[in-house]
Short mmCIF file of C-alpha atoms in Angstrom, two decimals:
data_model
loop_
_atom_site.label_atom_id
_atom_site.label_comp_id
_atom_site.label_asym_id
_atom_site.label_seq_id
_atom_site.Cartn_x
_atom_site.Cartn_y
_atom_site.Cartn_z
CA ASP A 1 168.49 146.96 60.90
CA GLU A 2 166.36 146.04 63.91
CA PHE A 3 168.19 142.71 64.27
CA PHE A 4 171.64 144.30 64.20
CA ALA A 5 170.57 147.01 66.66
CA ASP A 6 169.52 144.34 69.18
CA PHE A 7 172.58 142.23 68.38
CA THR A 8 174.90 145.18 69.01
CA ASP A 9 173.34 145.69 72.45
CA VAL A 10 173.73 141.99 73.30
CA LEU A 11 177.34 142.01 72.08
CA ALA A 12 178.12 145.05 74.24
CA VAL A 13 176.78 143.24 77.32
CA ALA A 14 178.79 140.09 76.45
CA GLU A 15 181.99 142.14 76.22
CA GLY A 16 181.35 143.72 79.63
CA ASP A 17 182.22 142.59 83.15
CA VAL A 18 181.15 139.08 84.21
CA SER A 19 179.34 140.47 87.27
CA GLU A 20 177.16 142.53 84.91
CA GLY A 21 176.21 139.66 82.61
CA GLY A 22 179.34 139.55 80.45
CA MET A 23 180.76 136.35 78.99
CA GLN A 24 183.02 134.23 81.14
CA PRO A 25 186.60 134.48 79.75
CA ASN A 26 188.08 131.23 78.49
CA LYS A 27 191.11 131.17 80.78
CA ALA A 28 193.47 128.20 81.06
CA THR A 29 194.02 126.48 84.43
CA LEU A 30 197.61 125.94 85.52
CA THR A 31 198.51 122.48 86.90
CA ASP A 32 201.62 120.94 88.44
CA ILE A 33 201.68 118.21 85.76
CA PRO A 34 204.99 118.55 83.85
CA CYS A 35 205.14 118.71 80.07
CA SER A 36 206.68 115.54 78.64
CA THR A 37 208.60 117.62 76.08
CA CYS A 38 210.03 120.61 77.95
CA GLY A 39 209.13 120.06 81.62
CA ARG A 40 207.03 123.21 81.99
CA PRO A 41 203.67 122.87 83.79
CA MET A 42 200.69 121.88 81.67
CA LEU A 43 197.51 123.95 81.32
CA ILE A 44 193.90 122.76 81.16
CA ARG A 45 192.44 124.40 78.05
CA ILE A 46 189.10 124.38 76.21
CA ASN A 47 188.59 124.67 72.46
CA ASN A 48 185.88 123.84 69.94
CA THR A 49 186.52 120.07 70.22
CA GLY A 50 186.47 119.94 74.03
CA VAL A 51 188.93 119.93 76.94
CA PHE A 52 192.64 119.19 76.50
CA MET A 53 195.99 119.82 78.18
CA GLY A 54 198.50 122.13 76.53
CA CYS A 55 202.00 123.19 77.52
CA SER A 56 202.32 126.56 79.26
CA GLY A 57 205.39 127.13 77.07
CA TYR A 58 203.20 127.62 73.98
CA ASP A 59 203.33 131.41 74.37
CA THR A 60 207.09 131.53 74.98
CA GLN A 61 209.82 132.21 72.43
CA ASP A 62 210.58 128.52 71.76
CA LYS A 63 206.80 127.82 71.49
CA CYS A 64 206.33 124.30 72.88
CA LYS A 65 203.32 122.81 71.05
CA ASN A 66 202.99 119.66 73.15
CA SER A 67 199.40 118.77 74.06
CA ARG A 68 197.46 115.83 75.44
CA PRO A 69 193.84 114.84 74.76
CA LEU A 70 191.39 114.41 77.63
CA HIS A 71 188.70 111.79 77.02
CA PRO A 72 185.35 112.12 78.88
CA ALA A 73 184.99 109.67 81.78
CA TRP A 74 181.77 108.17 80.38
CA ASP A 75 183.96 106.69 77.62
CA VAL A 76 186.41 105.13 80.13
CA VAL A 77 186.37 101.76 81.94
CA SER A 78 188.82 99.79 84.08
CA ALA A 79 191.59 98.08 82.13
CA ASP A 80 190.44 94.58 83.20
CA ALA A 81 186.70 95.13 82.50
CA ASP A 82 184.94 92.71 80.14
CA SER A 83 181.99 93.75 77.95
CA ASP A 84 179.36 93.19 80.68
CA THR A 85 181.39 94.91 83.38
CA ALA A 86 182.20 97.78 81.04
CA GLY A 87 178.49 98.46 80.55
CA GLN A 88 177.92 98.51 84.31
CA GLN A 89 180.87 100.86 84.81
CA GLU A 90 179.57 103.20 82.12
CA ALA A 91 176.19 103.43 83.90
CA ARG A 92 177.91 103.98 87.23
CA ASN A 93 180.09 106.78 85.78
CA LEU A 94 176.95 108.58 84.63
CA LEU A 95 175.20 108.22 87.99
CA GLU A 96 178.07 108.97 90.35
CA VAL A 97 178.66 112.63 91.19
CA ARG A 98 182.11 113.77 92.30
CA ARG A 99 181.96 117.10 94.16
CA CYS A 100 184.66 119.74 94.33
CA PRO A 101 185.84 119.95 97.97
CA LYS A 102 186.25 123.72 97.65
CA CYS A 103 182.91 124.84 96.22
CA GLN A 104 180.81 121.61 96.12
CA THR A 105 180.27 121.97 92.37
CA ARG A 106 180.03 118.80 90.30
CA MET A 107 183.42 117.85 88.84
CA ASP A 108 184.00 116.84 85.22
CA SER A 109 186.17 113.75 84.78
CA TYR A 110 188.56 112.91 81.94
CA LEU A 111 191.10 110.22 81.08
CA MET A 112 194.68 111.52 80.80
CA ASP A 113 196.46 108.24 80.04
CA LYS A 114 196.34 104.55 80.97
CA THR A 115 197.04 105.21 84.65
CA ARG A 116 195.49 108.62 85.42
CA LYS A 117 192.08 110.29 85.47
CA LEU A 118 191.75 114.05 85.81
CA HIS A 119 188.79 115.52 87.73
CA ILE A 120 188.15 119.24 87.06
CA CYS A 121 185.79 121.54 88.95
CA GLY A 122 182.73 122.39 86.84
CA ARG A 123 183.09 126.07 87.77
CA GLN A 124 186.31 126.48 85.83
CA PRO A 125 187.85 129.02 85.50
CA GLU A 126 186.30 130.62 88.63
CA CYS A 127 187.32 127.60 90.73
CA ARG A 128 190.61 126.11 89.54
CA HIS A 129 190.55 123.00 91.71
CA TYR A 130 191.42 119.67 90.09
CA GLU A 131 192.26 116.15 91.31
CA ILE A 132 194.16 113.23 89.82
CA GLU A 133 192.93 109.65 90.31
CA GLU A 134 195.41 106.84 89.73
CA GLY A 135 194.55 103.35 88.52
CA GLU A 136 194.46 101.31 85.31
CA PHE A 137 192.00 102.49 82.67
CA ARG A 138 191.17 102.13 78.98
CA LEU A 139 188.77 103.64 76.46
CA LYS A 140 185.57 101.67 75.92
CA GLY A 141 185.27 100.05 72.49
CA VAL A 142 188.96 100.54 71.61
CA SER A 143 191.31 97.57 71.27
CA THR A 144 194.46 99.55 72.13
CA ASP A 145 195.30 103.10 73.23
CA THR A 146 198.57 103.35 71.29
CA ILE A 147 199.97 101.88 68.08
CA GLU A 148 203.28 102.20 66.25
CA CYS A 149 203.47 104.86 63.56
CA ASP A 150 203.98 103.26 60.15
CA LYS A 151 206.05 106.27 58.99
CA CYS A 152 208.47 107.06 61.85
CA ALA A 153 208.00 104.13 64.33
CA GLU A 154 207.01 106.49 67.19
CA ASP A 155 203.84 105.89 69.22
CA MET A 156 200.48 106.99 67.88
CA GLU A 157 197.86 108.05 70.43
CA ILE A 158 194.09 108.34 70.27
CA ARG A 159 192.82 111.88 69.77
CA VAL A 160 189.31 113.29 69.34
CA GLY A 161 188.50 115.53 66.40
CA PRO A 162 185.38 116.99 64.77
CA PHE A 163 184.65 113.61 63.13
CA GLY A 164 185.39 111.37 66.12
CA LYS A 165 188.38 109.42 67.43
CA TYR A 166 191.56 108.85 65.42
CA PHE A 167 195.23 107.98 65.98
CA LYS A 168 197.82 110.76 65.77
CA CYS A 169 201.61 110.35 65.83
CA LEU A 170 203.30 111.80 68.94
CA ASN A 171 206.38 112.80 66.96
CA PRO A 172 206.01 116.60 66.44
CA GLU A 173 207.82 116.33 63.11
CA CYS A 174 205.45 113.62 61.83
CA THR A 175 201.90 114.49 60.74
CA ASN A 176 200.72 110.91 60.24
CA THR A 177 197.17 110.04 61.32
CA ARG A 178 195.00 106.91 61.02
CA LYS A 179 191.26 106.48 61.40
CA LEU A 180 189.72 104.47 64.23
CA LEU A 181 187.39 101.86 62.74
CA ARG A 182 184.05 100.82 64.24
CA ASP A 183 185.50 97.57 65.56
CA GLY A 184 187.96 99.55 67.73
CA THR A 185 191.05 98.89 65.59
CA ALA A 186 193.18 101.30 63.58
CA ALA A 187 192.57 101.64 59.87
CA PRO A 188 195.29 100.21 57.61
CA PRO A 189 198.18 102.58 56.85
CA LYS A 190 197.59 104.99 53.99
CA LYS A 191 199.20 103.84 50.76
CA PRO A 192 201.40 106.39 48.98
CA PRO A 193 200.23 107.86 45.67
CA ILE A 194 201.83 106.57 42.47
CA PRO A 195 203.60 109.35 40.49
CA MET A 196 202.70 109.58 36.81
CA PRO A 197 205.13 112.25 35.52
CA GLU A 198 204.20 111.61 31.88
CA LEU A 199 200.61 112.80 32.50
CA ARG A 200 200.25 116.59 32.57
CA CYS A 201 197.29 118.09 34.42
CA GLU A 202 194.62 119.50 32.12
CA LYS A 203 194.09 122.77 34.04
CA HIS A 204 197.43 123.23 35.78
CA THR A 205 199.79 122.38 32.93
CA ASP A 206 202.89 122.95 35.09
CA ASP A 207 201.83 120.04 37.32
CA THR A 208 201.51 116.29 36.76
CA TYR A 209 199.10 113.64 38.03
CA VAL A 210 199.51 111.04 40.75
CA LEU A 211 197.31 107.96 41.11
CA ARG A 212 195.34 107.73 44.35
CA ASN A 213 192.82 105.22 45.69
CA GLY A 214 190.03 106.69 47.82
CA GLY A 215 186.66 105.66 49.20
CA ALA A 216 185.01 106.30 45.82
CA GLY A 217 187.64 104.36 43.88
CA VAL A 218 190.86 105.05 42.02
CA PHE A 219 191.45 108.52 40.55
CA LEU A 220 194.12 110.88 39.22
CA ALA A 221 194.91 113.99 41.27
CA ALA A 222 197.32 116.90 40.91
CA SER A 223 200.63 116.10 42.63
CA GLN A 224 200.79 119.59 44.16
CA PHE A 225 197.49 119.34 46.04
CA PRO A 226 196.16 121.39 47.82
CA ARG A 227 197.71 124.22 45.82
CA ASN A 228 196.40 122.64 42.63
CA ARG A 229 192.95 121.08 42.96
CA GLU A 230 192.25 118.87 39.98
CA ILE A 231 191.05 115.27 39.70
CA ARG A 232 189.76 112.93 37.02
CA LYS A 233 189.26 109.23 36.36
CA PRO A 234 192.25 107.38 34.83
CA LEU A 235 192.17 105.55 31.51
CA VAL A 236 193.23 101.90 31.35
CA ARG A 237 196.02 102.72 28.89
CA GLU A 238 197.38 105.27 31.39
CA LEU A 239 197.58 102.61 34.11
CA LEU A 240 199.37 99.95 32.04
CA PRO A 241 202.87 101.56 32.11
CA HIS A 242 202.65 101.48 35.92
CA ALA A 243 201.06 98.01 36.18
CA ASP A 244 203.70 96.51 38.50
CA GLU A 245 203.49 99.38 41.00
CA VAL A 246 199.69 99.49 40.83
CA LEU A 247 199.44 95.76 41.62
CA ARG A 248 202.00 96.02 44.43
CA LEU A 249 200.13 98.81 46.23
CA HIS A 250 196.58 98.07 45.08
CA PRO A 251 196.19 94.38 44.12
CA GLU A 252 192.41 94.85 44.15
CA LEU A 253 192.76 96.88 40.91
CA ASP A 254 193.85 93.81 38.95
CA TYR A 255 190.52 93.81 37.08
CA LEU A 256 191.26 97.26 35.62
CA LEU A 257 194.61 96.22 34.21
CA LYS A 258 193.00 93.21 32.54
CA GLY A 259 190.32 95.34 30.89
CA PRO A 260 190.41 96.57 27.29
CA ALA A 261 192.41 99.76 26.69
CA GLU A 262 189.68 101.04 24.33
CA ASP A 263 186.21 100.05 23.14
CA SER A 264 185.11 98.97 19.67
CA GLU A 265 184.71 102.62 18.64
CA GLY A 266 188.23 103.54 19.64
CA ASN A 267 187.30 105.42 22.82
#
């Protein structure tokens, strides 16, 4: 009771006016950078994964969902920098301080794309000043900024999520993503699951299994995931009718298909 009494007082102060100790509202900053989808001006926004640019048309009737990631400047080097130069540039980015010409506050710097850096006043949203620096840049430790989507042939762009960097398709109708490996390259395209309509799920009897291959090995999963959450290990005899498709998509599973379908006790 004592904790919640104190917490209620703190919450009341946080909900009050900023001049009286209240929380700073998370307001977006309007820019003159046009949206690549609808042409409306983009907004500088902040969420739980960091700073990004979102279309000002998000709150309109047609709801434009276009957004662009903003990568911190400490992760950015010149496009022609080698490994030694990149290290020197990283150190220089951390030491150099860019000041806002309006309020002299330190500015936060981000990479917009290959040719533009965005510098934002650190007092956002009180001071809404920003600057754009042009040049040729790239992300440190990444072999390429864009790759071709293996599903729709559109470009895939590097994004930052809760678990780090990954590639996301720019086609709004495509949800394809690919991991960014430690060597700076994109992970191989995800292989489609193999339908096994003859195998009914044990818990969800109106559903059937599909064969998937994950980090922990091959397994059977409900075809209607995530509505039906059910997995189990496959039996060799269940794989044999689909041997050709299994070998085509997962040649590394050849050893399973060559194994005995049952042991000496009939299991």
